XYZ file of C-alpha atoms in Angstrom:
109
model
C 47.620 80.463 -80.160
C 50.873 78.380 -81.969
C 50.841 79.735 -85.063
C 51.947 76.460 -87.199
C 55.447 76.837 -88.281
C 55.953 77.312 -92.792
C 57.898 74.257 -94.363
C 60.250 75.588 -96.795
C 59.682 73.821 -100.156
C 62.684 71.440 -100.927
C 64.470 72.907 -104.189
C 64.928 69.604 -106.962
C 68.638 68.437 -106.836
C 70.373 68.573 -109.754
C 71.099 64.717 -110.843
C 73.613 64.638 -111.943
C 77.261 67.218 -112.247
C 76.623 68.046 -115.820
C 72.927 69.892 -114.833
C 75.718 72.173 -112.754
C 77.100 73.910 -115.931
C 80.507 72.536 -115.007
C 83.011 71.907 -117.995
C 83.894 68.750 -119.573
C 86.974 68.656 -117.746
C 85.970 68.890 -114.640
C 83.602 66.229 -115.619
C 85.666 63.324 -116.305
C 87.811 64.633 -113.104
C 84.791 63.835 -110.816
C 84.481 61.023 -112.681
C 87.401 59.340 -112.395
C 87.259 60.142 -108.477
C 84.349 58.274 -108.356
C 81.560 60.723 -108.049
C 78.183 59.940 -109.428
C 75.495 62.690 -108.624
C 75.736 65.339 -106.346
C 74.870 65.342 -102.847
C 72.041 67.856 -101.892
C 74.894 70.792 -100.458
C 76.683 70.599 -103.985
C 73.202 70.515 -106.096
C 72.375 73.984 -104.096
C 76.381 75.635 -103.046
C 77.638 74.630 -106.695
C 75.667 76.214 -109.364
C 75.959 79.251 -107.041
C 79.790 79.337 -105.668
C 80.570 79.029 -110.268
C 79.219 82.485 -111.123
C 81.646 84.120 -107.995
C 79.357 85.020 -105.674
C 80.270 84.403 -101.936
C 77.910 81.869 -100.171
C 77.806 80.168 -97.048
C 76.393 76.067 -96.854
C 75.985 74.004 -93.640
C 75.825 69.664 -94.029
C 76.606 66.871 -91.240
C 80.229 65.442 -91.789
C 80.502 63.707 -94.507
C 78.147 64.783 -97.096
C 80.371 66.432 -99.814
C 81.364 69.993 -98.126
C 84.391 70.101 -99.337
C 84.179 68.747 -102.427
C 81.154 71.837 -102.975
C 83.443 74.460 -102.463
C 86.506 72.919 -104.313
C 84.680 72.347 -107.254
C 83.544 75.593 -108.399
C 87.488 76.550 -107.291
C 88.484 74.062 -109.568
C 86.721 74.920 -112.046
C 87.439 79.336 -111.913
C 91.231 78.544 -112.298
C 92.811 79.532 -115.241
C 95.840 77.242 -115.479
C 97.741 78.532 -118.428
C 98.369 81.730 -116.800
C 100.963 83.765 -116.259
C 99.599 84.400 -112.826
C 102.253 84.115 -109.607
C 99.506 85.342 -107.235
C 97.815 82.769 -105.969
C 94.058 82.311 -107.374
C 92.140 81.076 -104.887
C 92.679 80.956 -100.623
C 90.925 78.174 -98.562
C 91.157 78.714 -94.357
C 90.868 75.528 -92.762
C 90.177 75.840 -88.572
C 93.119 72.584 -88.141
C 96.019 71.350 -89.878
C 94.194 67.985 -90.235
C 91.733 69.492 -91.994
C 93.718 71.213 -94.178
C 95.325 67.771 -95.004
C 92.161 66.253 -96.034
C 91.545 69.525 -98.274
C 94.544 69.060 -100.198
C 94.230 65.431 -100.852
C 90.390 65.578 -102.046
C 90.951 68.611 -104.372
C 93.902 66.168 -105.071
C 91.890 63.891 -106.118
C 89.184 66.343 -108.603
C 92.208 68.107 -109.944
């Protein structure tokens, strides 16, 4: 007997970054960087990450994973802070990926 696998119902993705609860500065920066609508990984991950919860996401190359974790980091940074301590730490496995993340987050900041 082969039990049928239940298909997961897909949640409708958010159709705009403004629906993700991001502040106006981030929304303007996203627009300047050419971002129009969030990808599925961004729609799912950003609302969770901006609350400070731990989250894990997996998606194919070129689907916007860097922005999916980078946008919440930028959203939560305190630019007026007198704090000299790091506010975020991003770990990547290679120097090349570190450079890609640096450049992409620089475009968004």
